[in-house]
XYZ file of C-alpha atoms in Angstrom:
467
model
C -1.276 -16.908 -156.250
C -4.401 -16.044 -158.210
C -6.870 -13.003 -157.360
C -9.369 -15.536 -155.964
C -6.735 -17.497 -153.984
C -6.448 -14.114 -151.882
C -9.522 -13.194 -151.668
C -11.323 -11.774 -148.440
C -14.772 -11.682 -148.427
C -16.576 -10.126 -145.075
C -19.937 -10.443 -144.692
C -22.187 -7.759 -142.811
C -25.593 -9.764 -141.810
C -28.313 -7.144 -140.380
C -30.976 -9.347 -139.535
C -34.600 -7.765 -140.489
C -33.038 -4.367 -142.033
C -35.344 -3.216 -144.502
C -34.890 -1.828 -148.226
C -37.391 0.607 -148.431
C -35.135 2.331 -145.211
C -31.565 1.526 -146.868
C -31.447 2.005 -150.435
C -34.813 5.004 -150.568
C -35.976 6.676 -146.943
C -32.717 7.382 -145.568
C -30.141 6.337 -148.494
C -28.257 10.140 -148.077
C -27.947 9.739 -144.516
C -25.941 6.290 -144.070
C -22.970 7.550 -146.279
C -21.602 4.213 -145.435
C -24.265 1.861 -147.451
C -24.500 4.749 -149.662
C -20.607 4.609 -150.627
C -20.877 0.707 -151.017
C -23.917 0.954 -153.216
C -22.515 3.479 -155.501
C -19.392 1.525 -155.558
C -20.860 -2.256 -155.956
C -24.159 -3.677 -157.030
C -27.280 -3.766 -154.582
C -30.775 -4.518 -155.145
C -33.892 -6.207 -152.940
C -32.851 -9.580 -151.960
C -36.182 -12.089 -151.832
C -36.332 -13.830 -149.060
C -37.435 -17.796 -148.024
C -40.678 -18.857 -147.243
C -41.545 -18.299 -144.767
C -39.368 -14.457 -144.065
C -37.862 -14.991 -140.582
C -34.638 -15.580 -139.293
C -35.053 -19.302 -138.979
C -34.867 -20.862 -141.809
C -33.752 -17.598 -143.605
C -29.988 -17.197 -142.518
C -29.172 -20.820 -143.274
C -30.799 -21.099 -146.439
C -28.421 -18.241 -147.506
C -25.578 -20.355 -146.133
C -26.572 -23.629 -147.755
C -28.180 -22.360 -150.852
C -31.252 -24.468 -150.539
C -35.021 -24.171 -149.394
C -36.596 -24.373 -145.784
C -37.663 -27.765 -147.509
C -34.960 -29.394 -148.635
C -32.936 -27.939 -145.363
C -36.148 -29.883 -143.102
C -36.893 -27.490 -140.752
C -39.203 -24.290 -141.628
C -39.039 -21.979 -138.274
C -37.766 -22.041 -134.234
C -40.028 -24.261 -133.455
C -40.987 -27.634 -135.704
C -42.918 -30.595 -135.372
C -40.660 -33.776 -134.501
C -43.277 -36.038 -135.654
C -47.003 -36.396 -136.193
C -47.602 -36.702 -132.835
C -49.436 -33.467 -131.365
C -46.771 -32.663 -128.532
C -43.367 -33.293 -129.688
C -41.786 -30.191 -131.159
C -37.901 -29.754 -131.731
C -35.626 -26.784 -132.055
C -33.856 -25.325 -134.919
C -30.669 -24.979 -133.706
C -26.992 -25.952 -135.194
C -27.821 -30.020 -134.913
C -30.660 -29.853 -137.482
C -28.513 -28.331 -140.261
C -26.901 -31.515 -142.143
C -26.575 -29.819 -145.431
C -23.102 -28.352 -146.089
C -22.584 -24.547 -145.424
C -20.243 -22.229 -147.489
C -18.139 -21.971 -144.210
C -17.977 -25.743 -144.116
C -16.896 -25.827 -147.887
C -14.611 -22.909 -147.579
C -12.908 -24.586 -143.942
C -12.323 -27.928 -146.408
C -10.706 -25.755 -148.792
C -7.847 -24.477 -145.959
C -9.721 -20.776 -145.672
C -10.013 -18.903 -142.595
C -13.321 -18.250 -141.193
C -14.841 -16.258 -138.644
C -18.331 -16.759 -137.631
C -20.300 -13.990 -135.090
C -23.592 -14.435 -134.146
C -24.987 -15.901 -137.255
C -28.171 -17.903 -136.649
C -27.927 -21.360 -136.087
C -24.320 -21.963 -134.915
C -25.430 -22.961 -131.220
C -23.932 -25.569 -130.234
C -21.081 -24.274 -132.603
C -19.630 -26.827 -134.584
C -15.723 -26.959 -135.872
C -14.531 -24.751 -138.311
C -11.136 -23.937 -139.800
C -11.096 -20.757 -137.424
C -13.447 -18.967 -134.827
C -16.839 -19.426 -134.136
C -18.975 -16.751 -131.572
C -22.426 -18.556 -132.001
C -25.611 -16.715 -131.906
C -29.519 -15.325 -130.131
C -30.642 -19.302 -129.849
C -27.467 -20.233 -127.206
C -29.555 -20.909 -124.058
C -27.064 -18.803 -122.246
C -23.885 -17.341 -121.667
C -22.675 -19.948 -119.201
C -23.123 -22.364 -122.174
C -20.240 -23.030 -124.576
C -20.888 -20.916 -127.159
C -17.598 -20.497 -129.059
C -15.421 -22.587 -131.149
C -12.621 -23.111 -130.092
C -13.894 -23.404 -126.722
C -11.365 -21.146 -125.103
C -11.936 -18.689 -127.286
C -14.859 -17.958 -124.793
C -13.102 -16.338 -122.007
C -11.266 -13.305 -124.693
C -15.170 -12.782 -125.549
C -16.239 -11.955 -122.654
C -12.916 -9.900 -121.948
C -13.599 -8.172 -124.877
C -16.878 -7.225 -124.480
C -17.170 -6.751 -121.029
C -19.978 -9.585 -120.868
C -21.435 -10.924 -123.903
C -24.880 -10.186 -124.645
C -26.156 -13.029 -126.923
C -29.605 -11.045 -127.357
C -31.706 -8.063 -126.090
C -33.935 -10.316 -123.317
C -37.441 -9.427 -123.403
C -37.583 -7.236 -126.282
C -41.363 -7.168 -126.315
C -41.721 -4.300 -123.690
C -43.286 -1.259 -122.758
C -40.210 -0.041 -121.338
C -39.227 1.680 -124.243
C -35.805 3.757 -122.178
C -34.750 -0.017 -121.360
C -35.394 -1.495 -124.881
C -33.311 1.172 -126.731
C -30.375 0.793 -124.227
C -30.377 -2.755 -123.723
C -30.306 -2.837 -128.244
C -27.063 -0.658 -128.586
C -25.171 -2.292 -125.641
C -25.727 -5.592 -127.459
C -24.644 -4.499 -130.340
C -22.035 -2.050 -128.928
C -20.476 -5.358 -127.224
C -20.933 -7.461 -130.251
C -19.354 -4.684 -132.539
C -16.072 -4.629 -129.936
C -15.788 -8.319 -130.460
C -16.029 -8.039 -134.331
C -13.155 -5.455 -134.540
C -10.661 -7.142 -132.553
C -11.222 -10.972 -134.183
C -10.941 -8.973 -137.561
C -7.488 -7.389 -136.789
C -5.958 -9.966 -134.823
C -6.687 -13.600 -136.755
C -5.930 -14.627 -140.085
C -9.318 -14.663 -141.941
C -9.966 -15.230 -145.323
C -14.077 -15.547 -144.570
C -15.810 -13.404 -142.378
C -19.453 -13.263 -141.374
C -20.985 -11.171 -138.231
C -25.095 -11.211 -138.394
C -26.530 -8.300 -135.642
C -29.831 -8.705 -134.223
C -29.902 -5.379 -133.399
C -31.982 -4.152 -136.736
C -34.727 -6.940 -135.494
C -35.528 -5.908 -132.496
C -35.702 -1.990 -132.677
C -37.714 -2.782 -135.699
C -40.360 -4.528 -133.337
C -40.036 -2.557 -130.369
C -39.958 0.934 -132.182
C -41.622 0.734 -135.889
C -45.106 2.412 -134.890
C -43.236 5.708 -133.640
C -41.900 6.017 -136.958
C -44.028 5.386 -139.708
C -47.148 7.740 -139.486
C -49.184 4.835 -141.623
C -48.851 2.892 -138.547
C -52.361 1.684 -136.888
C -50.749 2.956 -133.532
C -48.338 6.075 -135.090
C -48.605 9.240 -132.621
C -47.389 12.150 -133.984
C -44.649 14.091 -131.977
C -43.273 11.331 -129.882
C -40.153 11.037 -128.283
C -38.999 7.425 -129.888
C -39.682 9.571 -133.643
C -35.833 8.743 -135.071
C -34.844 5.782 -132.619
C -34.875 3.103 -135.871
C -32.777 5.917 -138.149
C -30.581 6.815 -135.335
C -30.009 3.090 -134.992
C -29.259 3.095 -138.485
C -26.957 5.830 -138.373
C -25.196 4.330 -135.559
C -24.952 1.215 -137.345
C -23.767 3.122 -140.415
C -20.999 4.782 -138.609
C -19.695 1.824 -136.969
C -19.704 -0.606 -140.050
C -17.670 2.474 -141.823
C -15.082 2.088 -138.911
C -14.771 -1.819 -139.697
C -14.151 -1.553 -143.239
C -11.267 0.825 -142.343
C -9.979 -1.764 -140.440
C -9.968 -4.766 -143.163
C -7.361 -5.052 -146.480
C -8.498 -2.493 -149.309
C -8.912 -5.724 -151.545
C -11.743 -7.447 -149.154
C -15.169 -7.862 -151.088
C -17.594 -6.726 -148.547
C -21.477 -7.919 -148.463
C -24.312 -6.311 -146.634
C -27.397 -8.687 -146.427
C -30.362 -8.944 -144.626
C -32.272 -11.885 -144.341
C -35.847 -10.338 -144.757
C -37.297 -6.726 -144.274
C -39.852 -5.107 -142.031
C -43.530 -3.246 -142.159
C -45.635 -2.033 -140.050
C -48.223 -4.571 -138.436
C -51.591 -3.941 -138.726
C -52.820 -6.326 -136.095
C -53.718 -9.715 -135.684
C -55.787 -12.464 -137.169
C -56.417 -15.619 -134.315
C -56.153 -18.466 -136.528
C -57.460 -21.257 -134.267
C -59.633 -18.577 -133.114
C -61.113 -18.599 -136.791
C -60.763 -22.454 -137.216
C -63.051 -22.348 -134.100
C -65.716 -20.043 -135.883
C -65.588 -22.196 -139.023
C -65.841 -25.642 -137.805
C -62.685 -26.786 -138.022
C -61.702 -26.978 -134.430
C -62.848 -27.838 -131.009
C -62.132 -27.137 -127.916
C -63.586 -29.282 -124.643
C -63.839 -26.734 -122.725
C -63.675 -23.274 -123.298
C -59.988 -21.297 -122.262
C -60.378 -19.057 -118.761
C -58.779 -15.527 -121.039
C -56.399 -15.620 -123.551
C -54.465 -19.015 -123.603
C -51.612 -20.883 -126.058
C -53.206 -23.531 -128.025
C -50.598 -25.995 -126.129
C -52.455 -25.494 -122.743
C -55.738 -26.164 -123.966
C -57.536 -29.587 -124.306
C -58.592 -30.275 -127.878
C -60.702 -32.621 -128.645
C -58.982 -34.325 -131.691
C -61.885 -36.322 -132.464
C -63.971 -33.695 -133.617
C -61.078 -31.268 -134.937
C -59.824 -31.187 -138.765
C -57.283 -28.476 -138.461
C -55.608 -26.050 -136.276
C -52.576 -23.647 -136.481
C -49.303 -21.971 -134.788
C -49.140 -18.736 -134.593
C -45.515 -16.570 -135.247
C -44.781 -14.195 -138.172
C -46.906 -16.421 -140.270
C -49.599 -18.394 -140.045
C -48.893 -22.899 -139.882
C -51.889 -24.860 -140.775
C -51.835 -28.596 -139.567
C -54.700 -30.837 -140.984
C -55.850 -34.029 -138.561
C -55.116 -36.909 -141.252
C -56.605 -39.946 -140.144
C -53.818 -42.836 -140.085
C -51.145 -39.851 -139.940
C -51.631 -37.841 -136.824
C -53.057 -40.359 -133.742
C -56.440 -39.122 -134.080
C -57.149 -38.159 -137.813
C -60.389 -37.337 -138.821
C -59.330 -36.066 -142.284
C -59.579 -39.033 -145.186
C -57.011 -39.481 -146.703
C -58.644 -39.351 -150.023
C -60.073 -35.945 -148.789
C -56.459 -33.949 -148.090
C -56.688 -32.071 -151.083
C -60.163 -31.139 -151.287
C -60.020 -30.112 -147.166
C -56.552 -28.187 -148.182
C -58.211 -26.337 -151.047
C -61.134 -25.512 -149.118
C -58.810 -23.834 -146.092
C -57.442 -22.242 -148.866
C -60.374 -20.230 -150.692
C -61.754 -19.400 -146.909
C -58.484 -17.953 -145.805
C -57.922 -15.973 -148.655
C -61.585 -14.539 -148.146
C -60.500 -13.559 -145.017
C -61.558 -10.221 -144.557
C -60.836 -7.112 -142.115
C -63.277 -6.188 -139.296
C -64.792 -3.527 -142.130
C -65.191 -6.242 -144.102
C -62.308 -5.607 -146.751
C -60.044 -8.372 -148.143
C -56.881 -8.167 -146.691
C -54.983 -10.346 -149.269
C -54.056 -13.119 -147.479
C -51.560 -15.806 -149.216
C -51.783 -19.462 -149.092
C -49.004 -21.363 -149.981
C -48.555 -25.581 -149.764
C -45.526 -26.997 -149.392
C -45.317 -28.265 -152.346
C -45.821 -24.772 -153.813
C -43.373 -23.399 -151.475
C -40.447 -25.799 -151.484
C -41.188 -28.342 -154.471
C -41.032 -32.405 -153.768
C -38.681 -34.123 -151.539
C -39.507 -31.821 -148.748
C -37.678 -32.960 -145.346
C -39.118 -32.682 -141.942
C -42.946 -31.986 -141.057
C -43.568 -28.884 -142.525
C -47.070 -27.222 -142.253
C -49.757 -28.159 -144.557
C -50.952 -24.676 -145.264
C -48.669 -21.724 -144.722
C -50.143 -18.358 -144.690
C -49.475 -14.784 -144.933
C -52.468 -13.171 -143.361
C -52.868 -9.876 -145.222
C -49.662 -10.261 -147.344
C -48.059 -10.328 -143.896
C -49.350 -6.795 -142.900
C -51.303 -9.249 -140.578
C -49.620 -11.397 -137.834
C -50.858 -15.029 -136.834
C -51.173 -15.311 -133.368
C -52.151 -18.650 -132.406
C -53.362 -18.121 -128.527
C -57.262 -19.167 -128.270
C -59.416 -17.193 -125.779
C -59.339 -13.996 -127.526
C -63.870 -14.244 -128.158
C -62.337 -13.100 -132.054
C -60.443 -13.929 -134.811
C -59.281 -10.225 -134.959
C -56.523 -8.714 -132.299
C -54.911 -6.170 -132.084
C -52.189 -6.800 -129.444
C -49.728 -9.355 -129.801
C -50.242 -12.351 -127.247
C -46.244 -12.445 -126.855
C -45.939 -8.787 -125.568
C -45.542 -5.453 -127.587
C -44.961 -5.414 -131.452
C -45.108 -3.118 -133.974
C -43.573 -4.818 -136.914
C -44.333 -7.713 -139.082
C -41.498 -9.445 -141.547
C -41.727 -8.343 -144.996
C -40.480 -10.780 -147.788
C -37.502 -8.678 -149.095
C -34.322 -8.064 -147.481
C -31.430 -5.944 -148.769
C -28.106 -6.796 -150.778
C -24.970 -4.538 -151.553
C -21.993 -6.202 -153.042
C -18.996 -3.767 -153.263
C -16.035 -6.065 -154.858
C -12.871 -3.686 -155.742
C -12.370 -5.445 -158.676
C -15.120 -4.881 -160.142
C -16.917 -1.578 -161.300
C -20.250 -0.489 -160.099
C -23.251 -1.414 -161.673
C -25.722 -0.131 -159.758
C -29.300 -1.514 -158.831
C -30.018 -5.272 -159.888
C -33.368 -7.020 -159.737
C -34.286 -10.636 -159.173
C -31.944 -11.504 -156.435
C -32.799 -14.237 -153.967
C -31.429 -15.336 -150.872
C -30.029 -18.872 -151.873
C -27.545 -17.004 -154.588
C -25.770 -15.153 -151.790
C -23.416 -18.821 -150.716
C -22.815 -19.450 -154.716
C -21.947 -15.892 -155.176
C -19.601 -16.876 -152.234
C -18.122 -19.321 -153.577
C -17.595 -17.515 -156.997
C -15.451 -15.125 -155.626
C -12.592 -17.759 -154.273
C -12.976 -19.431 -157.533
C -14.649 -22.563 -156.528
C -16.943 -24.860 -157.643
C -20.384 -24.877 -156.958
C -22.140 -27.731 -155.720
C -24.042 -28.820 -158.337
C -27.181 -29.537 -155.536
C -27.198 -25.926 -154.518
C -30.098 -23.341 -155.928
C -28.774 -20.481 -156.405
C -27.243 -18.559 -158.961
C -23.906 -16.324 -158.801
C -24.403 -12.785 -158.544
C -22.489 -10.769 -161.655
C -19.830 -8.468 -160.168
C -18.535 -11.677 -157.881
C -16.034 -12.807 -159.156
């Protein structure tokens, strides 16, 4: 048996943790990431566009764009209707994963909590599927029976922290580490008591103290108040995190190449920019009647026959144009897409601050994004406001295209376009810091290290040090 015949790979997904915290801020207090970087390879990991969890994770897994995978966040239009949205979940990934490709090849693999395994699908071992499961009374494992030594396990499964945009900061904080507490029990028993040659647990953890805590933190925050009490919850977290993932690794075979990854970073958010809001202000949308307070763009009565364009709010900003003989009431020419695209385009990069600064917003098309033979409906303008130190919020009613509350609750974090990756493979020696790293080479650089071949559809590139 060759090297890459036994080889063990475990990957260590921390959704949202951020590189600037890992590998600078606090590098000499996780001596866990620190031992694995000083041991392996690490370097910023770019992420997809646009940074969030969904599409992010399973572009990693499939090694190709939001595009080509058809769906580019939750939430996505099921057809150019103005109602009918779908959701991201398990049934709208139909490109091949590397657990699928490692299953066919008679590996082991154990999946916890990674994004977009609800409803799990079969694999050639365990599956504990992840945050989008409706609920714990659903099925959420593969094998099905598997379900009941879950909950056993962990005393009651926590699939995510519920309501994690809160005021209730005591609540937030405890309700973060007994998820992950709970997830982390279930982690170290599948590890020592299956057969596993493929192992991937993604935490949500790092996500959500990132938005519930960031401003207490960073004194460049908007919101920062020096001296209070939630000062170290993120590096405690991290700390905590560090420790436990320490206590794993001395639970897996010396030889096991082990991966930390993130699937996009985290900075502070500045505030807000209302994007129908600023449609609104430039002509581009109407209203009939004008929202009683702050209301979703869903609940409000547009009239279509007067509107060109208007937009989703999120992490990022999702412009939809109003193509006549596309959407049912058009009012867009055809022949005029491009010109009405490129004019969005120069306005919302103008888009200044309330002092009347540039904020450096980014435009991107699809096209630009993702390349041709895009699947799905994706947006026909995709923005980061303010390089993403701005969120979109797409609620009407606000009398402003500024805000500086979130319409979903409390937030003090925006997703930043680089995650984090640290490789440490014991056959290999360390090599320190690399550069250019993307997200779709993590499932080649997979693949590399069992020896097998890549598909030759897959964008990526293998990582040196893999295999």
């Amino acid at each position: 048996m060759t090297a890459s015949q036994r080889a063990k790979v475990l990957i260590l997904g921390m959704d949202c943790m951020t590189p600037q915290l890992v590998f600078e801020q606090w590098r000499d207090e996780l001596p866990t990431f620190k031992s694995l970087m000083e041991g392996g390879i690490w370097g910023r990991l770019n992420s997809t566009i646009p940074p969030i969890t969904v599409p992010a994770w399973m572009c990693m897994a499939t090694s190709k764009n939001p595009g080509r995978l058809g769906f580019y966040g939750f939430r996505n239009r099921a057809d150019y209707s103005y109602e009918r949205m779908t959701i991201a979940n398990s049934k709208a990934v139909t490109e091949d994963t590397v657990w699928d490709i490692l299953s066919r090849d008679a590996r082991r693999v154990i999946l916890i909590g990674v994004p977009q395994t609800y409803p799990p699908k079969p694999v050639n071992g365990l599956v504990v599927s992840d945050f989008l499961t409706p609920s714990t009374k659903n099925r959420y494992t593969y094998p099905p029976e598997l379900k009941a030594e879950v909950e056993e396990i962990s005393g009651g499964y926590m699939l995510d922290v519920e309501n994690f945009r809160t005021e209730d900061k005591d609540h937030l904080l405890q309700q973060i580490y007994l998820m992950t507490e709970k997830r982390i029990r279930v982690v170290k028993r599948l590890l020592t008591t299956r057969e596993w040659d493929f192992a991937m647990w993604v935490e949500m953890g790092p996500d959500r103290i990132h938005h519930g805590f960031w401003k207490y933190f960073d004194p460049s925050h908007p919101k920062h108040q020096p001296g209070n009490p939630y000062a170290n919850a993120i590096k405690e977290y991290y700390q905590y995190l560090d420790r436990e993932i320490g206590q794993i690794l001395a639970l897996v075979p010396e030889e096991t190449v082990v991966i930390v990854v993130s699937d996009h970073g985290a900075k502070r958010m500045v505030g807000g920019i209302c994007i129908n809001e600023w449609l609104r202000q430039e002509g581009y949308l109407t209203l009939r009647e004008e929202p009683n307070g702050i209301t979703p763009i869903e609940k409000v009565e547009i009239d279509w026959g007067r509107t060109k364009a208007w937009g989703a709010g999120g992490y990022y900003g999702r412009l939809f144009l109003n193509v006549a003989g596309r959407e049912p009431q058009g009012t867009i020419p055809p022949a005029d897409y491009e010109r009405v695209r490129e004019e969005l385009t120069a306005k919302l990069e103008a888009i200044t601050d309330p002092q009347g600064r540039n904020i450096g917003t980014r435009v991107f098309t699809p096209e630009k994004a993702y390349g041709k033979g895009y699947k799905g409906i994706p947006p026909d303008l995709i923005i980061y406001f303010g390089d993403l130190d701005w969120r979109s919020v797409g609620s009407v009613g606000h009398g402003s295209a500024y805000t500086f509350e979130n319409d979903l609750g409390p937030d003090d974090a925006n997703h930043a376009q680089e995650g984090i990756f640290i490789m440490h493979n014991p056959r290999f020696k360390a090599r320190g810091e690399i550069k250019g790293l993307d997200i779709l080479d993590v499932a080649p650089t997979v693949l590399a290290i069992y020896g097998l071949p890549i598909p030759p559809d897959w964008e990526g590139k293998v990582i040196p040090g893999s295999g």
